[in-house]
CSV table of C-alpha atoms in Angstrom, one decimal:
chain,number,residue,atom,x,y,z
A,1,UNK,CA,-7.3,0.0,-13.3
A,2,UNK,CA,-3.9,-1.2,-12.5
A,3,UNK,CA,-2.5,-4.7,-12.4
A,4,UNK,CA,-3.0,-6.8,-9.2
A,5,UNK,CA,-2.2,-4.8,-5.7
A,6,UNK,CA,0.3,-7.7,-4.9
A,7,UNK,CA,2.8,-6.3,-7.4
A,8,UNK,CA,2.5,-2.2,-6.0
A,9,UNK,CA,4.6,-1.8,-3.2
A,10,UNK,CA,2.4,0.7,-2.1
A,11,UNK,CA,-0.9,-1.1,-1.7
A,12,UNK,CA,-1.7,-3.4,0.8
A,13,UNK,CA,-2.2,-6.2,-1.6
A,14,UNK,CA,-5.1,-8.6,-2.5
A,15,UNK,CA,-5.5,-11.0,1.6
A,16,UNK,CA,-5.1,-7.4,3.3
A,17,UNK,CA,-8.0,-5.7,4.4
A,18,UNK,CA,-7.3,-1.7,4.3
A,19,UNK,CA,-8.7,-1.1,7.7
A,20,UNK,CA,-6.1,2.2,9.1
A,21,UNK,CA,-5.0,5.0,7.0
A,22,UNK,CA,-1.0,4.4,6.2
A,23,UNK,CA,2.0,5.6,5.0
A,24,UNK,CA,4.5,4.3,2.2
A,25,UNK,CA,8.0,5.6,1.5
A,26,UNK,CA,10.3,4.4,-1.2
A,27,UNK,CA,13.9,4.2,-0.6
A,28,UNK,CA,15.4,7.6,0.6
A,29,UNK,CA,17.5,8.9,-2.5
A,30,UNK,CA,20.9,9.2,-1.8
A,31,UNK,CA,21.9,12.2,-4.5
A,32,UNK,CA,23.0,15.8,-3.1
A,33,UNK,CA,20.3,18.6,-2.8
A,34,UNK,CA,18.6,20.4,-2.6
A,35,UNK,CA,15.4,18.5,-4.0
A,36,UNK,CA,12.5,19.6,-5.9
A,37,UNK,CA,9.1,17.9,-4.7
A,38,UNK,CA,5.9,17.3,-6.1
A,39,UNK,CA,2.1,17.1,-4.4
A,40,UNK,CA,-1.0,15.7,-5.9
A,41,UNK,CA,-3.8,13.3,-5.5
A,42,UNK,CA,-5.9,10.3,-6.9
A,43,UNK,CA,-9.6,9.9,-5.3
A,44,UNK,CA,-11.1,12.8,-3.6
A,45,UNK,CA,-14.3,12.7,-5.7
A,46,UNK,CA,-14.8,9.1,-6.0
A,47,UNK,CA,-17.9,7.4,-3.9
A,48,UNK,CA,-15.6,4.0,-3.2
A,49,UNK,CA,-12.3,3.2,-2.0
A,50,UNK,CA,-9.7,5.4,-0.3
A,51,UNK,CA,-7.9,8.6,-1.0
A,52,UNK,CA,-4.7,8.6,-1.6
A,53,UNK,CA,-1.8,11.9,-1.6
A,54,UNK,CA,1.7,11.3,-3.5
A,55,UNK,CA,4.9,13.4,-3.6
A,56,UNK,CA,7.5,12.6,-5.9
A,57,UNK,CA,11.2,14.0,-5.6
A,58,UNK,CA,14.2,14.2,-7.2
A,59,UNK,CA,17.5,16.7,-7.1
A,60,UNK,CA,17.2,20.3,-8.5
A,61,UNK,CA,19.9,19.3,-10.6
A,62,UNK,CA,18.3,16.2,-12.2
A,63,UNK,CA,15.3,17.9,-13.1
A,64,UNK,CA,16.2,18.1,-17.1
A,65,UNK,CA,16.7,14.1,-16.9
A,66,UNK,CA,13.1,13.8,-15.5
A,67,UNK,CA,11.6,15.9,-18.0
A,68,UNK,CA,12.7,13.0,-20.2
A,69,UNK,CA,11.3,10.4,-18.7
A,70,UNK,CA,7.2,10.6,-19.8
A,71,UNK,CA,5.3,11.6,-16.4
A,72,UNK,CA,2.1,13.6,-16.8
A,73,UNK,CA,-1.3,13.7,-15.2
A,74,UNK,CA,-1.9,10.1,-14.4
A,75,UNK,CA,-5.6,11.0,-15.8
A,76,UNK,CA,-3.9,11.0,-19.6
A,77,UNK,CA,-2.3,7.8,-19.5
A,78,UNK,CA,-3.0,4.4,-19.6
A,79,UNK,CA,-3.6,1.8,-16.6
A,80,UNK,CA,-0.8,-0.1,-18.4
A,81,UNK,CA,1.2,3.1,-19.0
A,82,UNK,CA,0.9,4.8,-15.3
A,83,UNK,CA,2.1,1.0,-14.4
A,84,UNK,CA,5.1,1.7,-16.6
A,85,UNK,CA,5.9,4.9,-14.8
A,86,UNK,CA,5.6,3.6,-11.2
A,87,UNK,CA,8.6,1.3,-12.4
A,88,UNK,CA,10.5,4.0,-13.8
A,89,UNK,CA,9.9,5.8,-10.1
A,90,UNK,CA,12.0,3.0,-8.6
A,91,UNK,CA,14.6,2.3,-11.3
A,92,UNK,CA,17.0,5.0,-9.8
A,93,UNK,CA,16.9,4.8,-6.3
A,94,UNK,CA,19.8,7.5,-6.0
A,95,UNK,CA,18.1,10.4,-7.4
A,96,UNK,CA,14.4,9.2,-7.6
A,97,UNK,CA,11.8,9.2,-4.4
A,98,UNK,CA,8.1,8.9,-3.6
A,99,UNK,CA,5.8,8.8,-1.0
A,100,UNK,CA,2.1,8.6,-0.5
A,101,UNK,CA,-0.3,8.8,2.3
A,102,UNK,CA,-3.4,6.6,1.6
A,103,UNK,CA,-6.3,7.8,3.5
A,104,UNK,CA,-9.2,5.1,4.8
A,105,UNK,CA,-12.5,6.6,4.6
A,106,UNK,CA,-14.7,4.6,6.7
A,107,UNK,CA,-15.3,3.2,10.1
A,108,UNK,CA,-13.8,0.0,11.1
A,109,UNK,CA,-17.4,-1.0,12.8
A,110,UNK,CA,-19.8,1.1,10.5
A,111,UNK,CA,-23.7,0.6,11.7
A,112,UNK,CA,-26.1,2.9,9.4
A,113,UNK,CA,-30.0,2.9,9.5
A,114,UNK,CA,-31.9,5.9,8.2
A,115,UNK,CA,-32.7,7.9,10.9
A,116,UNK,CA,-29.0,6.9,13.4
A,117,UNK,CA,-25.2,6.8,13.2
A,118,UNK,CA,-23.1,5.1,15.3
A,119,UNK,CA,-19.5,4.5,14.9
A,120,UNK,CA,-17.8,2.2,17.3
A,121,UNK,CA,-14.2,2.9,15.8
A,122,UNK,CA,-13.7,6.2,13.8
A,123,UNK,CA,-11.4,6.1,11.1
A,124,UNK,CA,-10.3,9.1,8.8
A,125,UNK,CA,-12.2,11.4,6.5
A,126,UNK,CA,-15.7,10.0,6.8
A,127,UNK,CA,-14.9,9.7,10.1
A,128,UNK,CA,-14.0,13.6,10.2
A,129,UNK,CA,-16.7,14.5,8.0
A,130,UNK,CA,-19.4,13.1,10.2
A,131,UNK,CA,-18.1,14.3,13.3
A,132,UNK,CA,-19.2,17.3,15.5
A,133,UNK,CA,-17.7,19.7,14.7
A,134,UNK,CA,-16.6,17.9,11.0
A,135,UNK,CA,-13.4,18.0,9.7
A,136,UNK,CA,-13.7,19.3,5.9
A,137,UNK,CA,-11.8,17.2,3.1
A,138,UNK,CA,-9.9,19.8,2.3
A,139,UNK,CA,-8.5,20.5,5.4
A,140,UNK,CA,-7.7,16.9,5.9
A,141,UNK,CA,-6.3,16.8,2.6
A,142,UNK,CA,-4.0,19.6,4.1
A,143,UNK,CA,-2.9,17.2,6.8
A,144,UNK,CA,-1.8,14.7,4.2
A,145,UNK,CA,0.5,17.1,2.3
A,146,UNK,CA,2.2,18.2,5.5
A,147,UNK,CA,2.8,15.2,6.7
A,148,UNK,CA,3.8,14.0,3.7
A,149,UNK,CA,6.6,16.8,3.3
A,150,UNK,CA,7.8,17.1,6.9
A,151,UNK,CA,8.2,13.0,6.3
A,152,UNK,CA,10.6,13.7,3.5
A,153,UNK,CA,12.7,16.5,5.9
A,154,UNK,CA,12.2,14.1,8.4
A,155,UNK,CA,14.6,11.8,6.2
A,156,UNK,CA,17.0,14.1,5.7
A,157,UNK,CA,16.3,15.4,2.4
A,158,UNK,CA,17.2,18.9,1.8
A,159,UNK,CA,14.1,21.5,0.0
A,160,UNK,CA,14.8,24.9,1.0
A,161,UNK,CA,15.4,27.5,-1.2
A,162,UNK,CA,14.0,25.3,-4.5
A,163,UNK,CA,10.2,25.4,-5.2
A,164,UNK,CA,7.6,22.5,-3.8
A,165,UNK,CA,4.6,22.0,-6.3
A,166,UNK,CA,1.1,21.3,-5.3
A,167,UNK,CA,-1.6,20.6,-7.4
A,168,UNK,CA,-4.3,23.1,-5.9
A,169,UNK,CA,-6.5,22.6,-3.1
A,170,UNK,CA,-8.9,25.4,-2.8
A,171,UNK,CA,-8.4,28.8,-2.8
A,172,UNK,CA,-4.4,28.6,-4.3
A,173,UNK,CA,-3.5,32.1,-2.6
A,174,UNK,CA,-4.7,31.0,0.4
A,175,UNK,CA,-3.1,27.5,0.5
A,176,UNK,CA,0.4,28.4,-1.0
A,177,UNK,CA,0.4,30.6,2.4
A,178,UNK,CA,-0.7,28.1,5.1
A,179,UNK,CA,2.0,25.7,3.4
A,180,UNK,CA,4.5,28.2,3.5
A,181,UNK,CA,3.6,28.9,6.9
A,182,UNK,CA,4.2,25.6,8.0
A,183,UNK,CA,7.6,25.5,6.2
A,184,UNK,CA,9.5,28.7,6.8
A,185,UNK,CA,12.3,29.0,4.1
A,186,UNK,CA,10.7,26.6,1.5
A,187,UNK,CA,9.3,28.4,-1.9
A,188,UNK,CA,5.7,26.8,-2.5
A,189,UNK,CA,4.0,26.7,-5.8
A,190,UNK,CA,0.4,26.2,-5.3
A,191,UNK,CA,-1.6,26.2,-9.0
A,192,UNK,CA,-4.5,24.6,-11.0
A,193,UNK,CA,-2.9,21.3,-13.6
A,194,UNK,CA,0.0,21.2,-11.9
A,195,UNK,CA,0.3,17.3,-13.2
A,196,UNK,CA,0.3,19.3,-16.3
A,197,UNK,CA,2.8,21.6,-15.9
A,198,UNK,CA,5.3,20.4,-13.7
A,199,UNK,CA,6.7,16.6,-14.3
A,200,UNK,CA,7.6,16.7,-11.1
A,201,UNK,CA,3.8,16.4,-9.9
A,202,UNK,CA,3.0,14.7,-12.8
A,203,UNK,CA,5.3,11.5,-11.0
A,204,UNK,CA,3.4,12.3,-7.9
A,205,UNK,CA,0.5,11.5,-9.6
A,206,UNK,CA,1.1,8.7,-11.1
A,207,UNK,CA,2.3,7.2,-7.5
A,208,UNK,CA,-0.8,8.4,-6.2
A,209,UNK,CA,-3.0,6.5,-9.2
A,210,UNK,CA,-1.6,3.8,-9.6
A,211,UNK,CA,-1.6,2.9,-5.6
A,212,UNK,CA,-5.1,4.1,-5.4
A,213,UNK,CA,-6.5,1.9,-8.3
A,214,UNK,CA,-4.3,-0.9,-6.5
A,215,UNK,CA,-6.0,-0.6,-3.5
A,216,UNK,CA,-9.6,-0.7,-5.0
A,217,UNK,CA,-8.9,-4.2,-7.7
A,218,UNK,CA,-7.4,-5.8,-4.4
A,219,UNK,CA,-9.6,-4.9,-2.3
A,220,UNK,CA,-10.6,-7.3,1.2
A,221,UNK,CA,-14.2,-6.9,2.3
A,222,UNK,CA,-12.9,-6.8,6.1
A,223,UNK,CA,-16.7,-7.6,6.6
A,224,UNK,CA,-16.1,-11.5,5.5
A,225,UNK,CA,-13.1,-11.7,7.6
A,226,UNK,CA,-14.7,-11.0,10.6
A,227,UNK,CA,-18.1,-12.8,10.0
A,228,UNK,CA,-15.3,-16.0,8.9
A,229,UNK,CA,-14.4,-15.5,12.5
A,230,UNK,CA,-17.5,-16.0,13.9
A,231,UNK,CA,-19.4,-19.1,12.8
A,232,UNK,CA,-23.1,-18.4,13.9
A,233,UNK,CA,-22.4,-14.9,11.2
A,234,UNK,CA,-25.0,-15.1,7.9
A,235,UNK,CA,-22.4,-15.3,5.4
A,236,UNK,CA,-22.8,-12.2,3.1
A,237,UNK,CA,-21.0,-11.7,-0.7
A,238,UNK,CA,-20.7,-8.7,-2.8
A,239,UNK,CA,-19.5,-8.6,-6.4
A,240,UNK,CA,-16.2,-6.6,-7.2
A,241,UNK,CA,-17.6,-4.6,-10.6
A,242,UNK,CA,-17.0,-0.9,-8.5
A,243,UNK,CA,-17.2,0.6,-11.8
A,244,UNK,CA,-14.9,3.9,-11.6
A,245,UNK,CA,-16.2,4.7,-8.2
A,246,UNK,CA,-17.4,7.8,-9.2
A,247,UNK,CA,-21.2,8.8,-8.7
A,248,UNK,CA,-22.0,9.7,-11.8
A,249,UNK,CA,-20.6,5.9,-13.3
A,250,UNK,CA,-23.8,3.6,-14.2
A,251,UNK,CA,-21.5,0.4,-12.8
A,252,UNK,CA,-20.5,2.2,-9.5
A,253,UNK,CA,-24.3,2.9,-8.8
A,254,UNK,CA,-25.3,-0.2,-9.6
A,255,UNK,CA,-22.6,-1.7,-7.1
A,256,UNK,CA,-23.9,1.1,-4.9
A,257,UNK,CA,-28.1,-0.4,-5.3
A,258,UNK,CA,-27.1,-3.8,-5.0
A,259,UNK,CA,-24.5,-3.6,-2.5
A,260,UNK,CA,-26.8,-2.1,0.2
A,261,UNK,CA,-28.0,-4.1,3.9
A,262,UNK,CA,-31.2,-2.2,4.7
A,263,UNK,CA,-29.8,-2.4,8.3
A,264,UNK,CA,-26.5,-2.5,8.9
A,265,UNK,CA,-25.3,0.1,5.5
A,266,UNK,CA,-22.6,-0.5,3.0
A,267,UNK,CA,-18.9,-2.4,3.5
A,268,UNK,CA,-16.0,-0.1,3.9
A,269,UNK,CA,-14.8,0.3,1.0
A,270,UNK,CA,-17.8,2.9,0.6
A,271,UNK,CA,-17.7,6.3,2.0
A,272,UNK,CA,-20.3,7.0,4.4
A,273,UNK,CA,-20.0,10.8,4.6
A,274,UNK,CA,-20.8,11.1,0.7
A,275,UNK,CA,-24.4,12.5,-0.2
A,276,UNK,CA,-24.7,9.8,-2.7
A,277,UNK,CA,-24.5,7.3,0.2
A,278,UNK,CA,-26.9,8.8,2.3
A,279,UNK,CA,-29.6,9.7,0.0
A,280,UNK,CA,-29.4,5.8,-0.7
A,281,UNK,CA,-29.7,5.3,3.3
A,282,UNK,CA,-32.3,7.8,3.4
A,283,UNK,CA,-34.8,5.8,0.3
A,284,UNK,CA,-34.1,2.1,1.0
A,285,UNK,CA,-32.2,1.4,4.7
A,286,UNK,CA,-34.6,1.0,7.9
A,287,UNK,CA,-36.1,3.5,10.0
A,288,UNK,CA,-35.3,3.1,13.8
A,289,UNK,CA,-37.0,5.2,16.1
A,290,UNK,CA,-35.3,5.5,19.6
């Protein structure tokens, strides 16, 4: 995990409950075009906390100086290291840039029992997921990266005729089309490990890491505000040891087991639209019959 939320300009920090989806842009580099740009992401498989798209960018021109500079897929490096790197994104404002979208996944007012959902203020992917018709991840994870990249045109950075890389998302044919599609004149790259391959994506990722894991060690139960606000509340606690947020992590379901109100669900920081979530819902919440 990364140090304390306070000190990631993208993160919320630790008194800030995380309760819309945002957006964060660095300073706009001022160096000529055009600009190579970078797409990836930290947390779509993750149970707990939000996920979070990055784009890094940097001149076409500059791109033998950022090969120098130690980016690679956030997964590889250390919480300490990845730290390092977010630094080294802002240490040259003129040529260096990055953005990332951070996606809420919950409801702002969430009420779960086993056999009824009601959602008295939707909020991004779980939100999509559960509605009728849903709205797939990966087509929401679509809607990141576009807005993501018209943001950066939007600013007046230059990318046509010099490639975009995206870490892949599905079918890569497919994808590398619909982008194009959406930006007439720019060259996409959509391929598998592009952290790997490109250090361009590589920075991307780390932005995207290190925010994410920023987000989760600071995070605000939204829940205890509220119920602060209302003195006749039962005051309710919940420990911080997420684990990795991953299913599969022992700590995370552990969090997940002793986290749980039979009636009213999980906080927000879990993701209500994940099958790990509502097999728990379906063995331990209540029943309601209407």
């Amino acid at each position: 995990m990364s140090p304390s939320g306070s000190l990631i300009p993208s993160a919320p920090g630790p008194s800030s409950p995380l309760t819309n989806s945002y957006t964060y842009h660095s300073p706009t580099p001022t160096a000529p075009g055009p600009y190579i740009l970078g797409v990836d992401e930290a947390g779509r498989g993750p149970v707990l906390g939000p996920l979070v798209y990055g784009v890094s960018y940097c001149p076409a021109s500059w791109k033998t100086d950022l090969e120098q500079l130690g980016f690679a897929d956030s997964k590889t490096l250390t919480p300490e290291r990845r730290t390092q790197l977010l630094g080294v994104l802002n240490s040259d404002p003129q040529n260096l840039g990055w953005s990332v979208r951070v996606i809420r996944y919950t409801y702002t007012k969430f009420f779960l029992l086993r056999d009824f959902l009601m959602a008295t203020s939707p909020q991004a992917i779980s939100a999509g997921m559960l509605r009728v018709p849903p709205t797939n991840l990966n087509k929401q994870s679509q809607d990141a990266t576009v807005l993501l990249i018209r943001d950066v045109l939007q600013r007046g950075l230059q990318l046509s005729e010099v490639n975009v890389y995206v870490d892949a998302l599905g079918n890569t044919t497919t994808y590398e089309a619909y982008l194009s599609s959406q930006f007439p004149g720019i060259s996409f790259t959509v391929t598998t490990k592009a952290d790997s391959k490109f250090k361009i994506v590589g920075a991307a990722s780390v932005a995207a890491k290190v925010t994410r894991d920023a987000c989760v060690d600071s995070w605000t139960f939204e829940e205890l505000i509220e119920e602060d606000d209302n003195s006749n509340a039962q005051k309710k606690s919940w420990n911080r040891e997420f684990g990795s947020g991953y299913p599969s992590d022992p700590k995370t379901q552990t969090w997940l087991k002793d986290s749980l109100d039979p009636t009213f669900g999980f906080p927000s920081i879990a993701r209500f639209s994940w099958t790990t979530v509502k097999v728990i819902l379906e063995k331990s919440a209540h029943s309601v019959k209407w």
